[in-house]
PDB file of C-alpha atoms in Angstrom:
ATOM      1  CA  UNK A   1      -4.283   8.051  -2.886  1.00 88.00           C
ATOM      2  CA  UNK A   2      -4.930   4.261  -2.442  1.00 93.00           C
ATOM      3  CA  UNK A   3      -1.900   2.660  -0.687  1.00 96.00           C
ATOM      4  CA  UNK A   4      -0.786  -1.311  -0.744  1.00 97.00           C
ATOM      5  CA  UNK A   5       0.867  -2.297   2.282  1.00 97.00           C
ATOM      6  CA  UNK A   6       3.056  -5.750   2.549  1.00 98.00           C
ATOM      7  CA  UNK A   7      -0.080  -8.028   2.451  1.00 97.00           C
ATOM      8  CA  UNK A   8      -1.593  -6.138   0.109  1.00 97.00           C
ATOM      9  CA  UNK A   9       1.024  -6.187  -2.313  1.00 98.00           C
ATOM     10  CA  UNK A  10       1.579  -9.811  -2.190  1.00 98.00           C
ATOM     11  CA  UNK A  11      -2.100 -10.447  -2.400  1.00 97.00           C
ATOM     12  CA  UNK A  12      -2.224  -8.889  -5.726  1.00 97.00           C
ATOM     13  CA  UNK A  13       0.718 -10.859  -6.870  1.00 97.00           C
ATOM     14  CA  UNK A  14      -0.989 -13.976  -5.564  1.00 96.00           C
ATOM     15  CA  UNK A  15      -3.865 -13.069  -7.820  1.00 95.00           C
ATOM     16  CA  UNK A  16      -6.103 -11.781  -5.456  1.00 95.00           C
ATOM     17  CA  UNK A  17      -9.605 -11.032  -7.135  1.00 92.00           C
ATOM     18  CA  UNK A  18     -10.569  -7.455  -6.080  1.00 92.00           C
ATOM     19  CA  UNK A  19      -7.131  -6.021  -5.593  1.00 94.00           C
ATOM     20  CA  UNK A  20      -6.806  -7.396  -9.415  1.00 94.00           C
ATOM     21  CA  UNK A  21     -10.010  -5.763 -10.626  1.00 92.00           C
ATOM     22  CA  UNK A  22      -9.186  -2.806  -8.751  1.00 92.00           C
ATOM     23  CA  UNK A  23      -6.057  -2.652 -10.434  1.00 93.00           C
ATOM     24  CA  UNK A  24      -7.180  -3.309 -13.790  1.00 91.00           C
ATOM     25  CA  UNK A  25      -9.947  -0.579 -13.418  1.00 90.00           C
ATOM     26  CA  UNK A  26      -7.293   2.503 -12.373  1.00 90.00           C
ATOM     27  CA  UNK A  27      -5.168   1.519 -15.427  1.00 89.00           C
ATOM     28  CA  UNK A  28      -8.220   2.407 -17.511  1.00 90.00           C
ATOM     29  CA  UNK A  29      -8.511   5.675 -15.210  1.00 86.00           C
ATOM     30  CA  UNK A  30      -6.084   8.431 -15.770  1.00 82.00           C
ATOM     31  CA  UNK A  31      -4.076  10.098 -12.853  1.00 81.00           C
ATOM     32  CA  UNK A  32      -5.701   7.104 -10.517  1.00 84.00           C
ATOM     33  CA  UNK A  33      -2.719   5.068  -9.376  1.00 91.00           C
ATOM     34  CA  UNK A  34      -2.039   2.322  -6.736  1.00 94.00           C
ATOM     35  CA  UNK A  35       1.273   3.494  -4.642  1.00 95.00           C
ATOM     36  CA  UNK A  36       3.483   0.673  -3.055  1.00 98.00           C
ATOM     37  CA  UNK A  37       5.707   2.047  -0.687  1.00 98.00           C
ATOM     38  CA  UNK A  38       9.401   0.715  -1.673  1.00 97.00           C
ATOM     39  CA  UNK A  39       9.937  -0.956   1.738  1.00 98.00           C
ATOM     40  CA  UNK A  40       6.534  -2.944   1.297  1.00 98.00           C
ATOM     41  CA  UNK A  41       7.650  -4.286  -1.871  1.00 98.00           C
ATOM     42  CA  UNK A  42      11.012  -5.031  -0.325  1.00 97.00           C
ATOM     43  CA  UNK A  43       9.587  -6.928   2.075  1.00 97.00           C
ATOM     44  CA  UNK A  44       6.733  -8.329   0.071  1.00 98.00           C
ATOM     45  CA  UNK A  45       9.962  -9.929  -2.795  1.00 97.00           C
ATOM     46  CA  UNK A  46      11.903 -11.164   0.673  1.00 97.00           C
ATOM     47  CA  UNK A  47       8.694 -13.543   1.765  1.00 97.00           C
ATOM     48  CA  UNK A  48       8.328 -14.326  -1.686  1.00 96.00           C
ATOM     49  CA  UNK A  49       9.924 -14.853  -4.940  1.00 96.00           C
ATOM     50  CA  UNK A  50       8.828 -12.706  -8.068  1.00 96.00           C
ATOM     51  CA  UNK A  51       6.249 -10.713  -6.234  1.00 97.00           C
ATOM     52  CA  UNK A  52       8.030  -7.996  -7.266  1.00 96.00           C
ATOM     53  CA  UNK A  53       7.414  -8.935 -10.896  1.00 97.00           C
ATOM     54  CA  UNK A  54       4.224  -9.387 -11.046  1.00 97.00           C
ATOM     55  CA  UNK A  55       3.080  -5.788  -9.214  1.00 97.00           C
ATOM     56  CA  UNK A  56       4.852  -4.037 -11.187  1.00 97.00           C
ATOM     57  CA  UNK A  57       3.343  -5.723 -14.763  1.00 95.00           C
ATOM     58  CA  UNK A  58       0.270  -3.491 -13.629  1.00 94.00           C
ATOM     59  CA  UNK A  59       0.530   0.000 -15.289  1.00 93.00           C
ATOM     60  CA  UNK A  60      -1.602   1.218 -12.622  1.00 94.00           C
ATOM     61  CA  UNK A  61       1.160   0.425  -9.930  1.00 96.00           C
ATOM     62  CA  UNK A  62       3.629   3.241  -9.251  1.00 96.00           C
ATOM     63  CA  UNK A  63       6.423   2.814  -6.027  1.00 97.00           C
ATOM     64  CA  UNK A  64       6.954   5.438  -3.518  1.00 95.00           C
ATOM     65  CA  UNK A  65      10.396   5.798  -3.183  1.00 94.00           C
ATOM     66  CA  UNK A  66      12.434   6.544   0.283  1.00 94.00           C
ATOM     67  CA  UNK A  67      14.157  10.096   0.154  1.00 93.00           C
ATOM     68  CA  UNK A  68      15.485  11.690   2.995  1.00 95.00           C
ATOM     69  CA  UNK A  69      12.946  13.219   4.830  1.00 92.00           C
ATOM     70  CA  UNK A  70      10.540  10.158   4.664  1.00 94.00           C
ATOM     71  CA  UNK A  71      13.406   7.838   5.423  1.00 96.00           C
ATOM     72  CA  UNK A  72      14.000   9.810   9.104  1.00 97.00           C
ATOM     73  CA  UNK A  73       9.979   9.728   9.650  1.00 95.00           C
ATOM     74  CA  UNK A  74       9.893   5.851   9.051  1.00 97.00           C
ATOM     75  CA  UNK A  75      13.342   5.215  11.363  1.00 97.00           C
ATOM     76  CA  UNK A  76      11.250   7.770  13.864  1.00 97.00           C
ATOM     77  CA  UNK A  77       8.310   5.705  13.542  1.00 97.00           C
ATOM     78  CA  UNK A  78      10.155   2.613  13.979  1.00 97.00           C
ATOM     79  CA  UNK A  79      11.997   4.144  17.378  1.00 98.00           C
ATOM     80  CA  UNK A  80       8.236   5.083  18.444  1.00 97.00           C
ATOM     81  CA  UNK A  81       7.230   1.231  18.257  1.00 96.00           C
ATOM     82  CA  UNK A  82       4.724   1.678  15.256  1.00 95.00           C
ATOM     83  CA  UNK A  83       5.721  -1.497  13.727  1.00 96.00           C
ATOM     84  CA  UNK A  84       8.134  -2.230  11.261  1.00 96.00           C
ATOM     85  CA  UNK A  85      10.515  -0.743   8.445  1.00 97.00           C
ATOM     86  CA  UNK A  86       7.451  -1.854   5.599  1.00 97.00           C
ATOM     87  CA  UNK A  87       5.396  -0.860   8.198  1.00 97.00           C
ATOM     88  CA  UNK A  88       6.050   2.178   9.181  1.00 97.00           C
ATOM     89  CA  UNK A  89       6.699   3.174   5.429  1.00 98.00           C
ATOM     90  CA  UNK A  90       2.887   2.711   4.705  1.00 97.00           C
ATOM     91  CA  UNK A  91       1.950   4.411   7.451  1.00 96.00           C
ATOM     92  CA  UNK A  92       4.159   7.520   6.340  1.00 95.00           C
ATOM     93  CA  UNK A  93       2.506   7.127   2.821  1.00 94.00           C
ATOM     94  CA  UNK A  94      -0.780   7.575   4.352  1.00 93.00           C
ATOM     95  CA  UNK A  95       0.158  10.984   6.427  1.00 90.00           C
ATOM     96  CA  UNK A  96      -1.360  13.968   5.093  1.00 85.00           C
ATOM     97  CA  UNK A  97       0.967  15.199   2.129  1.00 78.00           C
ATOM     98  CA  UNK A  98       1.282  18.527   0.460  1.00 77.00           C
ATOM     99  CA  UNK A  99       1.740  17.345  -3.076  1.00 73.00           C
ATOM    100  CA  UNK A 100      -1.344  15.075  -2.344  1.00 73.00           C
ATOM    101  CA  UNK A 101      -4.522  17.048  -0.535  1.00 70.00           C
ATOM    102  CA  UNK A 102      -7.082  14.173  -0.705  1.00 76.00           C
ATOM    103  CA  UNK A 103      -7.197  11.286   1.762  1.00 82.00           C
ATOM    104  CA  UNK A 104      -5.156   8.128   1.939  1.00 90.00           C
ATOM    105  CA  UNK A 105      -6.177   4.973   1.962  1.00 93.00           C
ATOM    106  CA  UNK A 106      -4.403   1.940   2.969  1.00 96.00           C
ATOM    107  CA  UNK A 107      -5.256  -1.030   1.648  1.00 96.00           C
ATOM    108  CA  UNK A 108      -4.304  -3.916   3.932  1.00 96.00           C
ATOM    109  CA  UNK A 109      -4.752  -7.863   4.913  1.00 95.00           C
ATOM    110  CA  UNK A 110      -3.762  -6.338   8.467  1.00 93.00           C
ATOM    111  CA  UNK A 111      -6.017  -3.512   9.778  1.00 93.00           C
ATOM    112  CA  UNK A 112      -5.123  -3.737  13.335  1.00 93.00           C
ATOM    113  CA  UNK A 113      -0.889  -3.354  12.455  1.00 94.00           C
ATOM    114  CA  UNK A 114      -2.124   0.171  12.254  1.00 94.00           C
ATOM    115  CA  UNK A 115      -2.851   3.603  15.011  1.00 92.00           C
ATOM    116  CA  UNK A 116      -6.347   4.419  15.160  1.00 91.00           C
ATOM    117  CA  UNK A 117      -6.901   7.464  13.199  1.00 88.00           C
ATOM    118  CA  UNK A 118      -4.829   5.727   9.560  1.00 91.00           C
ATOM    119  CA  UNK A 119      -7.906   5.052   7.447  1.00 92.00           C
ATOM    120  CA  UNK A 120      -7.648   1.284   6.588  1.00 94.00           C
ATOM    121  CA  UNK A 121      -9.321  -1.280   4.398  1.00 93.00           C
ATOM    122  CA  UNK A 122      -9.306  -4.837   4.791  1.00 95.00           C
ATOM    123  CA  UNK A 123      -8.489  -5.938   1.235  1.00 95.00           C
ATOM    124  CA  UNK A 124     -11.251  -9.172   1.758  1.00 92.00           C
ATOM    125  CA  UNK A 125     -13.617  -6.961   3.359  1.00 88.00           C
ATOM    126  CA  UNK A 126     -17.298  -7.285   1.301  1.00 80.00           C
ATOM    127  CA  UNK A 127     -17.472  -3.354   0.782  1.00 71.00           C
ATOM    128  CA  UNK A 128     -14.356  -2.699  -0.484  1.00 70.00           C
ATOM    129  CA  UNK A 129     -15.075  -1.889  -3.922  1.00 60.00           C
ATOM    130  CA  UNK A 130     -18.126  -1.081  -2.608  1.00 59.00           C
ATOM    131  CA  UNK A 131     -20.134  -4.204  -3.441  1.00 53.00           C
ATOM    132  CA  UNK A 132     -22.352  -5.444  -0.214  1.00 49.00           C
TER     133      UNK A 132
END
């Protein structure tokens, strides 16, 4: 699963060139989707007008949503000093899931917001669609 945090998400909607290709490419793959976790694109619409918008236009874009149990982990997370509420909600995205065996990756303009052991990509790192 390929996870947008905050800066990724308004990256995108700023137009940002490999988030964009990578974006257009999983709409043209099926089952490959990018998740947003809801309190990233919260906080991605309150530093900006119609980011919102524009993420969502991609069909490859789906939201993760906050039900109960992930809405204790990210308060628990938040207690813990991991960061916060958008935060802490990509970092729950990216814990192992059982309805999702493979491993996350978080795509991010902030690699160091994260614990070691969270794989994370810079989203202007050269290798990232893994072009050198």
């Amino acid at each position: 699963m390929i996870i947008l945090d905050t800066s990724a998400v308004t990256a995108l909607a700023q137009g940002h060139k490999t988030l964009n290709l990578l974006a257009g490419n999983m709409a043209r793959t099926p089952g490959d989707r990018l998740s947003v976790p809801s309190l990233c694109l919260m906080q991605a619409e309150a530093n900006e007008a119609d980011v919102s918008r524009r993420v969502l236009a991609y069909s490859s874009v789906v939201v993760d949503g906050l039900d109960m149990v992930a809405s204790v982990s990210v308060g628990t997370m938040m207690r813990d000093g991991y960061g916060g509420p958008d935060t802490c909600h990509a970092l729950y995205c990216a814990l192992p899931r059982p309805e999702f065996t493979g491993m996350s990756i978080l795509l991010t303009g902030n690699e160091d917001a994260y614990p070691p052991g969270v794989i994370t990509v810079d989203i202007d790192s050269p290798g990232m669609l893994g072009f050198y």
